[in-house]
Short mmCIF file of C-alpha atoms and ligand atoms in Angstrom, two decimals:
data_model
loop_
_atom_site.label_atom_id
_atom_site.label_comp_id
_atom_site.label_asym_id
_atom_site.label_seq_id
_atom_site.Cartn_x
_atom_site.Cartn_y
_atom_site.Cartn_z
CA UNK A 21 -9.67 6.58 25.15
CA UNK A 22 -8.27 8.87 22.26
CA UNK A 23 -10.17 11.77 20.40
CA UNK A 24 -9.00 12.91 17.14
CA UNK A 25 -11.48 15.90 15.99
CA UNK A 26 -8.73 17.89 13.69
CA UNK A 27 -7.23 18.76 10.47
CA UNK A 28 -4.03 19.76 9.32
CA UNK A 29 -4.55 22.91 7.27
CA UNK A 30 -2.01 25.39 6.20
CA UNK A 31 0.00 24.71 8.95
CA UNK A 32 -1.88 24.71 11.85
CA UNK A 33 -3.81 22.14 13.30
CA UNK A 34 -7.30 23.06 12.88
CA UNK A 35 -11.58 21.83 13.82
CA UNK A 36 -12.82 19.64 11.87
CA UNK A 37 -16.55 21.05 10.65
CA UNK A 38 -17.81 17.73 9.95
CA UNK A 39 -20.81 16.03 12.02
CA UNK A 40 -20.10 12.24 11.91
CA UNK A 41 -17.67 11.02 14.42
CA UNK A 42 -16.61 7.22 13.86
CA UNK A 43 -15.58 4.84 16.85
CA UNK A 44 -11.99 3.57 16.91
CA UNK A 45 -11.73 -0.07 17.73
CA UNK A 46 -8.77 -2.14 18.74
CA UNK A 47 -8.89 -5.09 16.08
CA UNK A 48 -7.47 -7.62 18.60
CA UNK A 49 -9.87 -6.99 21.26
CA UNK A 50 -12.75 -5.28 19.80
CA UNK A 51 -12.40 -2.95 22.35
CA UNK A 52 -13.16 1.36 21.56
CA UNK A 53 -10.36 3.03 22.68
CA UNK A 54 -10.82 6.49 21.07
CA UNK A 55 -12.87 8.09 18.58
CA UNK A 56 -12.45 10.29 15.74
CA UNK A 57 -14.47 13.04 13.62
CA UNK A 58 -14.43 12.86 9.95
CA UNK A 59 -13.81 15.88 7.76
CA UNK A 60 -16.50 16.96 5.68
CA UNK A 61 -16.37 18.39 2.15
CA UNK A 62 -15.57 22.33 3.59
CA UNK A 63 -12.55 20.67 5.06
CA UNK A 64 -11.36 19.34 1.77
CA UNK A 65 -11.82 22.36 0.28
CA UNK A 66 -10.34 24.94 2.38
CA UNK A 67 -7.02 22.47 2.52
CA UNK A 68 -7.28 22.99 -1.41
CA UNK A 69 -7.39 26.30 -1.30
CA UNK A 70 -4.55 26.59 1.46
CA UNK A 71 -2.31 24.57 -1.06
CA UNK A 72 -3.06 26.66 -3.77
CA UNK A 73 -1.91 29.56 -2.05
CA UNK A 74 1.43 28.06 -1.12
CA UNK A 75 1.76 26.43 -4.40
CA UNK A 76 3.51 29.03 -6.23
CA UNK A 77 6.22 30.06 -3.73
CA UNK A 78 6.54 26.67 -3.48
CA UNK A 79 7.47 25.88 -6.85
CA UNK A 80 9.91 27.66 -7.22
CA UNK A 81 11.98 27.11 -4.08
CA UNK A 82 15.14 25.76 -4.96
CA UNK A 83 16.71 22.29 -4.61
CA UNK A 84 19.04 22.84 -1.71
CA UNK A 85 15.49 24.56 0.25
CA UNK A 86 14.02 21.00 -0.49
CA UNK A 87 16.44 19.16 0.16
CA UNK A 88 16.87 20.82 3.85
CA UNK A 89 12.71 20.43 4.44
CA UNK A 90 13.13 16.68 3.40
CA UNK A 91 15.59 16.01 5.63
CA UNK A 92 13.86 17.69 8.16
CA UNK A 93 10.82 15.35 7.56
CA UNK A 94 12.76 12.35 8.11
CA UNK A 95 14.36 13.37 11.27
CA UNK A 96 10.25 14.44 12.39
CA UNK A 97 9.03 10.98 10.71
CA UNK A 98 11.31 9.15 12.91
CA UNK A 99 11.77 11.12 16.06
CA UNK A 100 7.42 9.75 15.93
CA UNK A 101 8.63 6.80 14.96
CA UNK A 102 7.47 5.37 18.88
CA UNK A 103 3.68 6.82 18.85
CA UNK A 104 3.64 6.04 15.16
CA UNK A 105 4.39 2.01 16.26
CA UNK A 106 1.80 2.36 19.11
CA UNK A 107 -0.77 3.59 16.62
CA UNK A 108 -0.19 1.23 13.93
CA UNK A 109 -0.23 -1.63 16.60
CA UNK A 110 -3.78 -0.24 18.07
CA UNK A 111 -5.30 0.74 15.56
CA UNK A 112 -4.47 -1.30 12.52
CA UNK A 113 -2.90 -4.64 14.88
CA UNK A 114 -0.14 -4.41 13.11
CA UNK A 115 2.51 -7.09 14.47
CA UNK A 116 4.88 -5.35 15.64
CA UNK A 117 7.51 -6.11 13.89
CA UNK A 118 6.14 -5.13 11.00
CA UNK A 119 4.77 -1.93 13.17
CA UNK A 120 8.38 -1.10 13.50
CA UNK A 121 9.09 -1.44 9.59
CA UNK A 122 6.62 0.41 8.35
CA UNK A 123 7.15 3.19 11.72
CA UNK A 124 11.61 3.32 10.22
CA UNK A 125 10.55 2.98 6.49
CA UNK A 126 7.88 5.82 6.70
CA UNK A 127 11.11 7.78 7.86
CA UNK A 128 13.22 6.65 4.83
CA UNK A 129 11.39 7.61 2.42
CA UNK A 130 11.91 11.56 2.95
CA UNK A 131 15.82 10.41 3.29
CA UNK A 132 16.05 8.61 0.39
CA UNK A 133 14.22 11.57 -1.90
CA UNK A 134 16.65 14.10 -0.29
CA UNK A 135 19.59 12.06 -1.51
CA UNK A 136 18.64 11.38 -4.91
CA UNK A 137 17.36 15.39 -5.63
CA UNK A 138 20.74 16.91 -5.98
CA UNK A 139 22.17 15.15 -9.38
CA UNK A 140 18.34 15.13 -10.76
CA UNK A 141 18.50 17.38 -14.25
CA UNK A 142 16.01 19.63 -13.57
CA UNK A 143 17.09 21.37 -16.58
CA UNK A 144 18.16 19.74 -20.02
CA UNK A 145 18.80 21.22 -23.38
CA UNK A 146 16.66 18.79 -26.43
CA UNK A 147 17.27 20.00 -30.05
CA UNK A 148 17.58 23.71 -29.73
CA UNK A 149 15.25 23.93 -27.01
CA UNK A 150 15.41 24.06 -22.88
CA UNK A 151 13.25 21.45 -21.10
CA UNK A 152 12.86 22.51 -17.94
CA UNK A 153 11.27 19.85 -15.35
CA UNK A 154 8.07 21.73 -13.67
CA UNK A 155 6.57 21.01 -10.35
CA UNK A 156 2.84 19.93 -11.51
CA UNK A 157 0.91 21.75 -9.16
CA UNK A 158 -1.22 20.94 -6.01
CA UNK A 159 -1.34 17.45 -5.78
CA UNK A 160 -3.98 15.60 -4.20
CA UNK A 161 -2.46 12.30 -2.57
CA UNK A 162 -4.86 8.77 -0.93
CA UNK A 163 -3.55 6.46 1.35
CA UNK A 164 -5.55 3.00 2.19
CA UNK A 165 -5.77 1.79 5.65
CA UNK A 166 -3.10 -0.85 5.14
CA UNK A 167 -0.27 1.48 4.99
CA UNK A 168 -1.87 4.60 6.26
CA UNK A 169 2.12 6.47 7.26
CA UNK A 170 4.19 4.44 4.25
CA UNK A 171 2.04 5.37 1.86
CA UNK A 172 1.24 9.62 3.30
CA UNK A 173 5.04 9.26 3.61
CA UNK A 174 6.36 7.99 -0.24
CA UNK A 175 3.82 10.12 -2.16
CA UNK A 176 5.07 13.13 0.04
CA UNK A 177 8.17 12.70 -0.25
CA UNK A 178 7.87 12.63 -3.89
CA UNK A 179 5.77 15.87 -4.25
CA UNK A 180 7.78 17.65 -2.50
CA UNK A 181 11.29 16.94 -3.91
CA UNK A 182 8.99 17.85 -7.00
CA UNK A 183 7.97 21.15 -5.53
CA UNK A 184 4.10 20.98 -5.61
CA UNK A 185 2.07 21.46 -2.59
CA UNK A 186 -0.02 18.62 -1.46
CA UNK A 187 -3.43 17.68 0.15
CA UNK A 188 -3.63 13.91 1.94
CA UNK A 189 -6.85 12.01 2.35
CA UNK A 190 -5.74 8.83 4.54
CA UNK A 191 -8.10 6.16 4.83
CA UNK A 192 -11.37 7.04 7.31
CA UNK A 193 -9.88 3.52 9.01
CA UNK A 194 -6.92 4.92 9.86
CA UNK A 195 -7.24 8.78 11.86
CA UNK A 196 -4.64 8.07 14.55
CA UNK A 197 -2.27 6.80 12.09
CA UNK A 198 -2.84 10.19 10.34
CA UNK A 199 -2.50 11.96 13.37
CA UNK A 200 0.91 10.85 14.35
CA UNK A 201 2.12 11.44 10.92
CA UNK A 202 0.74 14.96 10.70
CA UNK A 203 2.54 15.66 13.67
CA UNK A 204 5.90 14.61 12.01
CA UNK A 205 4.73 16.97 9.45
CA UNK A 206 4.13 20.06 11.53
CA UNK A 207 7.32 19.60 13.13
CA UNK A 208 9.07 19.91 9.96
CA UNK A 209 8.52 23.21 10.20
CA UNK A 210 7.38 23.63 6.25
CA UNK A 211 6.08 26.13 4.87
CA UNK A 212 2.17 26.66 5.66
CA UNK A 213 -0.12 24.73 3.04
CA UNK A 214 2.75 23.10 1.38
CA UNK A 215 1.00 19.76 3.37
CA UNK A 216 -2.87 19.49 4.53
CA UNK A 217 -4.09 16.83 6.15
CA UNK A 218 -8.01 15.71 6.29
CA UNK A 219 -9.11 12.29 6.93
CA UNK A 220 -12.45 11.61 5.94
CA UNK A 221 -14.44 9.62 3.68
CA UNK A 222 -14.15 8.30 0.02
CA UNK A 223 -17.71 9.77 -0.90
CA UNK A 224 -17.25 13.48 -0.24
CA UNK A 225 -13.94 14.44 1.08
CA UNK A 226 -12.00 12.26 -1.47
CA UNK A 227 -14.46 13.15 -4.47
CA UNK A 228 -14.19 17.04 -3.44
CA UNK A 229 -9.88 16.54 -3.46
CA UNK A 230 -10.17 14.33 -6.84
CA UNK A 231 -12.27 16.92 -8.80
CA UNK A 232 -11.67 20.43 -7.57
CA UNK A 233 -10.37 22.35 -10.68
CA UNK A 234 -7.76 23.74 -8.35
CA UNK A 235 -5.61 20.10 -7.74
CA UNK A 236 -3.40 19.41 -10.88
CA UNK A 237 -2.29 16.05 -9.80
CA UNK A 238 -4.12 12.68 -8.09
CA UNK A 239 -1.80 10.25 -6.21
CA UNK A 240 -4.22 7.25 -5.29
CA UNK A 241 -3.18 4.40 -3.58
CA UNK A 242 -5.99 2.00 -3.07
CA UNK A 243 -8.54 -0.76 -4.93
CA UNK A 244 -8.96 -1.18 -8.66
CA UNK A 245 -12.72 0.02 -8.57
CA UNK A 246 -12.08 3.18 -6.80
CA UNK A 247 -9.33 3.59 -8.70
CA UNK A 248 -11.69 3.68 -11.60
CA UNK A 249 -13.76 6.47 -9.80
CA UNK A 250 -10.90 8.50 -9.15
CA UNK A 251 -9.15 8.18 -13.20
CA UNK A 252 -12.97 9.37 -14.17
CA UNK A 253 -13.60 12.00 -12.43
CA UNK A 254 -10.32 13.71 -12.79
CA UNK A 255 -10.27 13.51 -16.66
CA UNK A 256 -13.39 16.39 -16.47
CA UNK A 257 -10.16 19.04 -15.26
CA UNK A 258 -7.68 16.73 -17.15
CA UNK A 259 -5.90 15.85 -13.43
CA UNK A 260 -2.70 14.07 -14.44
CA UNK A 261 -3.39 10.68 -12.47
CA UNK A 262 -0.69 8.10 -11.16
CA UNK A 263 -2.37 5.11 -10.04
CA UNK A 264 -1.56 2.28 -7.65
CA UNK A 265 -4.35 -0.69 -6.88
CA UNK A 266 -5.10 -4.08 -6.48
CA UNK A 267 -2.54 -6.81 -6.91
CA UNK A 268 -2.83 -10.77 -6.86
CA UNK A 269 0.84 -11.54 -7.20
CA UNK A 270 1.92 -15.07 -8.68
CA UNK A 271 4.94 -16.60 -7.14
CA UNK A 272 6.65 -19.16 -9.46
CA UNK A 273 8.28 -22.06 -7.86
CA UNK A 274 10.96 -23.40 -10.42
CA UNK A 275 11.91 -27.46 -10.48
CA UNK A 276 14.94 -26.20 -9.55
CA UNK A 277 14.23 -24.20 -6.25
CA UNK A 278 15.78 -25.31 -2.92
CA UNK A 279 13.14 -25.19 -0.96
CA UNK A 280 14.30 -25.10 2.44
CA UNK A 281 15.33 -21.68 1.24
CA UNK A 282 12.99 -20.37 -0.57
CA UNK A 283 9.51 -22.01 0.77
CA UNK A 284 9.97 -19.40 3.93
CA UNK A 285 10.32 -16.88 1.39
CA UNK A 286 7.46 -17.26 -0.91
CA UNK A 287 5.69 -18.04 3.02
CA UNK A 288 6.86 -14.13 3.84
CA UNK A 289 5.50 -13.47 0.70
CA UNK A 290 2.31 -14.53 1.48
CA UNK A 291 1.69 -14.25 4.35
CA UNK A 292 3.22 -10.52 5.08
CA UNK A 293 1.68 -7.40 6.93
CA UNK A 294 -0.76 -10.07 8.23
CA UNK A 295 -2.12 -10.98 4.44
CA UNK A 296 -3.14 -7.39 4.32
CA UNK A 297 -1.01 -6.45 1.02
CA UNK A 298 -1.05 -5.53 -2.04
CA UNK A 299 2.14 -7.29 -3.05
CA UNK A 300 1.17 -10.81 -1.10
CA UNK A 301 2.23 -13.70 -2.95
CA UNK A 302 -1.09 -15.38 -2.66
CA UNK A 303 -0.20 -17.73 -5.73
CA UNK A 304 2.19 -20.00 -5.32
CA UNK A 305 2.70 -22.08 -8.79
CA UNK A 306 4.33 -25.37 -8.18
CA UNK A 307 5.59 -27.61 -10.30
CA UNK A 308 3.18 -30.43 -10.04
CA UNK A 309 6.40 -33.43 -9.59
CA UNK A 310 7.19 -31.38 -6.27
CA UNK A 311 3.29 -30.65 -4.61
CA UNK A 312 3.54 -33.54 -1.79
CA UNK A 313 6.80 -32.25 -0.77
CA UNK A 314 5.99 -28.29 -0.67
CA UNK A 315 2.43 -29.66 0.91
CA UNK A 316 4.19 -31.02 3.76
CA UNK A 317 6.55 -27.78 3.91
CA UNK A 318 4.04 -25.60 3.65
CA UNK A 319 1.57 -27.86 6.58
CA UNK A 320 4.63 -27.90 9.24
CA UNK A 321 5.68 -24.07 8.38
CA UNK A 322 1.59 -22.71 8.67
CA UNK A 323 1.23 -25.08 11.89
CA UNK A 324 4.18 -23.02 13.38
CA UNK A 325 3.16 -19.71 12.48
CA UNK A 326 1.97 -17.61 15.43
CA UNK A 327 -1.29 -15.82 15.11
CA UNK A 328 -2.48 -13.35 18.30
CA UNK A 329 -1.39 -10.24 20.62
CA UNK A 330 0.36 -7.84 17.71
CA UNK A 331 2.58 -6.80 20.92
CA UNK A 332 3.78 -10.00 21.34
CA UNK A 333 7.23 -10.00 18.90
CA UNK A 334 6.77 -13.61 18.63
CA UNK A 335 4.00 -12.89 16.53
CA UNK A 336 3.83 -12.64 12.96
CA UNK A 337 -0.04 -12.67 11.90
CA UNK A 338 -2.06 -10.21 13.74
CA UNK A 339 -5.99 -9.46 13.69
CA UNK A 340 -7.32 -8.33 10.58
CA UNK A 341 -8.46 -4.50 10.78
CA UNK A 342 -11.73 -4.88 11.10
CA UNK A 343 -15.07 -6.97 11.14
CA UNK A 344 -15.80 -6.33 7.72
CA UNK A 345 -12.64 -7.47 6.34
CA UNK A 346 -12.54 -10.67 8.37
CA UNK A 347 -15.97 -11.86 6.86
CA UNK A 348 -14.47 -10.55 4.00
CA UNK A 349 -11.72 -13.55 4.23
CA UNK A 350 -14.22 -15.97 5.75
CA UNK A 351 -16.15 -15.77 2.37
CA UNK A 352 -13.29 -16.15 0.31
CA UNK A 353 -12.53 -19.21 2.78
CA UNK A 354 -15.69 -20.49 2.39
CA UNK A 355 -15.69 -20.04 -2.05
CA UNK A 356 -12.61 -22.30 -1.56
CA UNK A 357 -13.89 -24.79 0.14
CA UNK A 358 -17.12 -25.00 -2.28
CA UNK A 359 -14.99 -24.87 -5.48
CA UNK A 360 -13.51 -27.64 -4.83
CA UNK A 361 -9.90 -26.63 -3.92
CA UNK A 362 -7.93 -28.66 -0.69
CA UNK A 363 -7.35 -27.47 2.72
CA UNK A 364 -4.79 -28.53 3.37
CA UNK A 365 -4.20 -25.45 6.96
CA UNK A 366 -6.47 -23.44 9.01
CA UNK A 367 -10.00 -22.82 7.78
CA UNK A 368 -13.14 -21.08 8.60
CA UNK A 369 -13.77 -19.57 12.15
CA UNK A 370 -11.15 -17.93 14.44
CA UNK A 371 -7.72 -19.99 15.49
CA UNK A 372 -8.17 -21.89 18.72
CA UNK A 373 -8.23 -20.52 22.32
CA UNK A 374 -9.65 -16.77 20.57
CA UNK A 375 -13.62 -15.88 20.76
CA UNK A 376 -12.78 -11.97 20.24
CA UNK A 377 -10.69 -10.07 17.85
CA UNK A 378 -10.63 -9.77 13.86
CA UNK A 379 -8.35 -13.14 13.91
CA UNK A 380 -8.20 -14.80 10.96
CA UNK A 381 -6.55 -18.83 10.81
CA UNK A 382 -3.71 -18.38 7.82
CA UNK A 383 -5.09 -21.01 5.58
CA UNK A 384 -3.62 -22.59 2.56
CA UNK A 385 -5.49 -24.49 -0.28
CA UNK A 386 -3.77 -26.87 -2.43
CA UNK A 387 -5.35 -28.14 -6.12
CA UNK A 388 -6.38 -24.66 -6.82
CA UNK A 389 -7.17 -23.84 -10.61
CA UNK A 390 -6.88 -20.05 -11.42
CA UNK A 391 -10.33 -20.16 -12.14
CA UNK A 392 -11.21 -20.04 -8.90
CA UNK A 393 -12.22 -17.26 -6.81
CA UNK A 394 -9.52 -17.54 -4.43
CA UNK A 395 -6.86 -17.72 -7.59
CA UNK A 396 -8.38 -14.87 -9.42
CA UNK A 397 -9.78 -11.94 -6.39
CA UNK A 398 -7.72 -9.78 -4.18
CA UNK A 399 -8.43 -12.10 -0.68
CA UNK A 400 -6.15 -9.27 1.30
CA UNK A 401 -6.14 -11.46 3.90
CA UNK A 402 -3.60 -14.81 5.55
CA UNK A 403 -5.06 -16.86 2.50
CA UNK A 404 -2.57 -18.97 0.20
CA UNK A 405 -3.51 -20.31 -2.96
CA UNK A 406 -1.02 -23.24 -3.91
CA UNK A 407 -1.33 -24.24 -8.31
CA UNK A 408 0.09 -26.98 -9.72
CA UNK A 409 1.97 -26.45 -13.15
CA UNK A 410 3.55 -28.88 -15.57
CA UNK A 411 5.82 -26.58 -16.85
CA UNK A 412 7.43 -23.09 -16.98
CA UNK A 413 5.50 -22.18 -19.86
CA UNK A 414 2.71 -23.41 -17.68
CA UNK A 415 3.96 -21.43 -14.95
CA UNK A 416 4.32 -18.30 -16.65
CA UNK A 417 0.69 -18.57 -18.23
CA UNK A 418 -1.50 -18.78 -15.39
CA UNK A 419 0.74 -16.45 -14.08
CA UNK A 420 -0.33 -13.85 -16.14
CA UNK A 421 -3.70 -15.23 -16.62
CA UNK A 422 -5.19 -12.19 -14.16
CA UNK A 423 -6.62 -9.36 -14.58
CA UNK A 424 -3.76 -7.64 -12.22
CA UNK A 425 0.22 -7.58 -12.28
CA UNK A 426 1.58 -5.90 -9.38
CA UNK A 427 4.26 -7.80 -8.27
CA UNK A 428 5.75 -11.16 -9.11
CA UNK A 429 8.26 -13.60 -7.09
CA UNK A 430 10.35 -16.32 -8.92
CA UNK A 431 12.13 -18.68 -6.68
CA UNK A 432 14.82 -20.45 -8.12
CA UNK A 433 18.71 -21.41 -7.86
CA UNK A 434 19.08 -20.26 -11.49
CA UNK A 435 19.50 -16.69 -11.63
CA UNK A 436 19.70 -16.63 -14.77
CA UNK A 437 16.93 -18.83 -15.35
CA UNK A 438 15.09 -16.66 -13.05
CA UNK A 439 16.05 -13.15 -14.95
CA UNK A 440 14.48 -14.92 -18.31
CA UNK A 441 10.84 -15.93 -16.23
CA UNK A 442 10.93 -12.95 -14.88
CA UNK A 443 11.11 -10.96 -18.42
CA UNK A 444 7.76 -13.10 -19.46
CA UNK A 445 5.67 -11.99 -16.54
CA UNK A 446 3.43 -9.16 -16.97
CA UNK A 447 4.04 -7.12 -13.35
CA UNK A 448 5.36 -3.63 -12.59
CA UNK A 449 8.04 -5.28 -10.44
CA UNK A 450 9.61 -8.68 -10.39
CA UNK A 451 11.56 -9.78 -6.97
CA UNK A 452 13.69 -12.59 -7.89
CA UNK A 453 14.84 -14.93 -4.93
CA UNK A 454 13.55 -12.45 -2.43
CA UNK A 455 10.62 -10.87 -0.57
CA UNK A 456 12.23 -6.96 0.63
CA UNK A 457 11.30 -4.21 -2.17
CA UNK A 458 14.01 -2.27 -2.95
CA UNK A 459 13.23 1.71 -2.17
CA UNK A 460 15.23 3.54 -4.84
CA UNK A 461 13.76 1.75 -7.96
CA UNK A 462 10.45 2.46 -9.78
CA UNK A 463 7.30 0.66 -8.64
CA UNK A 464 3.72 0.06 -9.88
CA UNK A 465 1.31 -2.01 -11.42
CA UNK A 466 0.15 -3.07 -15.18
CA UNK A 467 -2.72 -4.27 -16.46
CA UNK A 468 -5.56 -3.66 -13.70
CA UNK A 469 -3.15 -3.10 -10.80
CA UNK A 470 -2.57 0.48 -11.58
CA UNK A 471 -0.81 3.28 -14.18
CA UNK A 472 2.35 5.17 -13.31
CA UNK A 473 5.25 4.15 -10.87
CA UNK A 474 5.94 5.45 -7.56
CA UNK A 475 9.43 5.58 -5.71
CA UNK A 476 12.87 6.47 -6.58
CA UNK A 477 13.53 9.13 -9.21
CA UNK A 478 10.71 8.19 -11.38
CA UNK A 479 8.40 8.26 -8.23
CA UNK A 480 9.63 12.16 -8.30
CA UNK A 481 8.94 12.54 -11.69
CA UNK A 482 5.50 11.77 -11.65
CA UNK A 483 4.67 15.15 -9.74
CA UNK A 484 6.87 16.57 -12.64
CA UNK A 485 6.03 18.00 -15.70
CA UNK A 486 8.61 18.95 -18.98
CA UNK A 487 8.31 22.50 -20.05
CA UNK A 488 10.33 23.06 -23.35
CA UNK A 489 11.76 26.83 -23.72
CA UNK A 490 12.62 27.61 -27.22
CA UNK A 491 13.95 30.98 -28.39
CA UNK A 492 14.71 32.41 -31.48
P1 LIG B 13 -10.50 2.10 -1.40
O1 LIG B 13 -9.73 1.95 -2.43
O2 LIG B 13 -11.63 1.89 -0.78
O3 LIG B 13 -10.04 3.26 -0.56
C1 LIG B 13 -8.51 3.58 -0.82
C2 LIG B 13 -8.76 5.59 -0.49
O4 LIG B 13 -9.74 6.14 -1.22
C3 LIG B 13 -9.13 5.66 1.00
O5 LIG B 13 -8.14 6.75 1.68
C4 LIG B 13 -10.40 5.53 0.77
O6 LIG B 13 -11.34 6.73 1.32
C5 LIG B 13 -10.29 6.32 -0.70
N1 LIG B 13 -11.52 6.50 -1.53
C6 LIG B 13 -12.24 5.50 -1.38
N2 LIG B 13 -14.10 5.57 -2.28
C7 LIG B 13 -13.44 6.89 -2.86
C8 LIG B 13 -13.89 7.88 -3.79
N3 LIG B 13 -15.21 7.69 -4.09
N4 LIG B 13 -13.68 8.92 -4.26
C9 LIG B 13 -12.49 9.36 -3.92
N5 LIG B 13 -11.28 8.25 -2.54
C10 LIG B 13 -12.50 7.85 -2.35
O7 LIG B 13 -8.94 0.93 -0.50
P2 LIG B 13 -8.65 0.35 0.81
O8 LIG B 13 -9.74 -0.52 1.20
O9 LIG B 13 -8.51 1.55 1.56
O10 LIG B 13 -7.23 -0.57 0.91
C11 LIG B 13 -6.86 -1.59 0.56
C12 LIG B 13 -6.39 -1.82 -1.32
O11 LIG B 13 -5.53 -1.04 -1.84
C13 LIG B 13 -5.86 -2.94 -2.00
O12 LIG B 13 -7.58 -3.44 -3.24
C14 LIG B 13 -4.48 -3.16 -2.17
O13 LIG B 13 -4.16 -4.05 -3.04
C15 LIG B 13 -4.66 -1.65 -2.25
N6 LIG B 13 -3.35 -1.37 -2.36
C16 LIG B 13 -2.50 -1.26 -3.39
C17 LIG B 13 -1.16 -0.79 -3.18
C18 LIG B 13 -0.01 -0.22 -4.06
O14 LIG B 13 0.83 -0.04 -3.89
N7 LIG B 13 -0.32 -0.77 -5.79
C19 LIG B 13 -0.47 -1.01 -1.59
C20 LIG B 13 -1.56 -0.90 -0.74
C21 LIG B 13 -2.73 -1.02 -0.75
#
């Protein structure tokens, strides 16, 4: 049994003062594997105050000093990759291959930030003035449960690069993963108060960070409804706000696509992270004439997917994070059936042979219309909707007919044609014939998928503000 009852505040692990204790449940077995005491609003306040004390000196550190800190963070995260792997598998149910990627990716963002920092022009001449890109100030960083370490690390890398002290609020569903990241950060030996971590519920700990007048900037990753609450709460003290929110990504299979080559990519996009991914390509738009062939290929590919023990390297789809998430997915599968979509793989209930664990059957619906719930709402599980379309124009119209616009995918044998299609898609990112993200390029949403960009130099700029100095 693991026990987590400390926050990380002012460079030290200190006892949580909150009195709510939650079980940590292994989603693959439903066994209680630990407990966590959740932080209280007062803990959040102490964390903000520590960051406020650290900010003035940290905001004046040299670029070389911050590069050294980022290098230490990268090394420390790498040194904790094994612990993070264990936590991600046991607490979250992440399949080992994905969990390994998470552990490495979390360290990589610090290295990327360290390498891009020295060439950044913090001071420029504009007109007759000097413009200084100054750190915005104490920053509240919010992470969701489906990407705990990655979100904590990528936001922290950008904030440290910019010179902002931080208070991080991981999800109450991931105290173990958050604790491992906290230990890594502590090992990196940053000045006290530059990083503070309080794991608690959104309604008190999150709300305290989100409205505290000492916090200048909020960088939030999570669902669109919570993002709206964050934005409303931030306005009174005019905090700068970046929101990375819900997605319902479209994958466009153009009529010239080589199915043998690209269908595995489209399925990887749909089922990545066991479907619990904001960027999952869960609306696959297929030329009507190619539907029979696509359906056949999908049937056999999904039949070959391994759902099960996340520790088994052959597993591609692990359990959902919690009973609530399992139930949510079952609800959407029932909605798909009720609204008349054609089930071609999977369906309700657990996979055969499993009576414990929050496992769902990888599920694919064909003949989906874009007005069905399964096409409009983010399911956040391994459920793919296949929509037939009659032309490239219709595919673009259907792709854009969504309140969301995070990441789209285009699959085609003709890269120029794919780029022309990409230009017409309403999405923050379009990946052509690939699924892997470019972690140096800006990432974020349009429409209700968010505001602002993360990653790379533009991600750091979200923590900077231009200050104009004009001399007589
Ligand atoms: P969520 O919105 O429930 O929670 C996100 C974070 O906000 C958590 O730390 C939570 O405790 C906190 N929170 C909740 N209520 C709050 C409140 N009232 N005030 C302040 N903080 C509050 O999201 P989730 O269920 O943890 O994560 C899944 C969602 O995140 C999905 O919609 C997914 O698409 C989205 N997501 C988006 C991206 C992206 O980059 N766009 C990445 C990962 C996940």
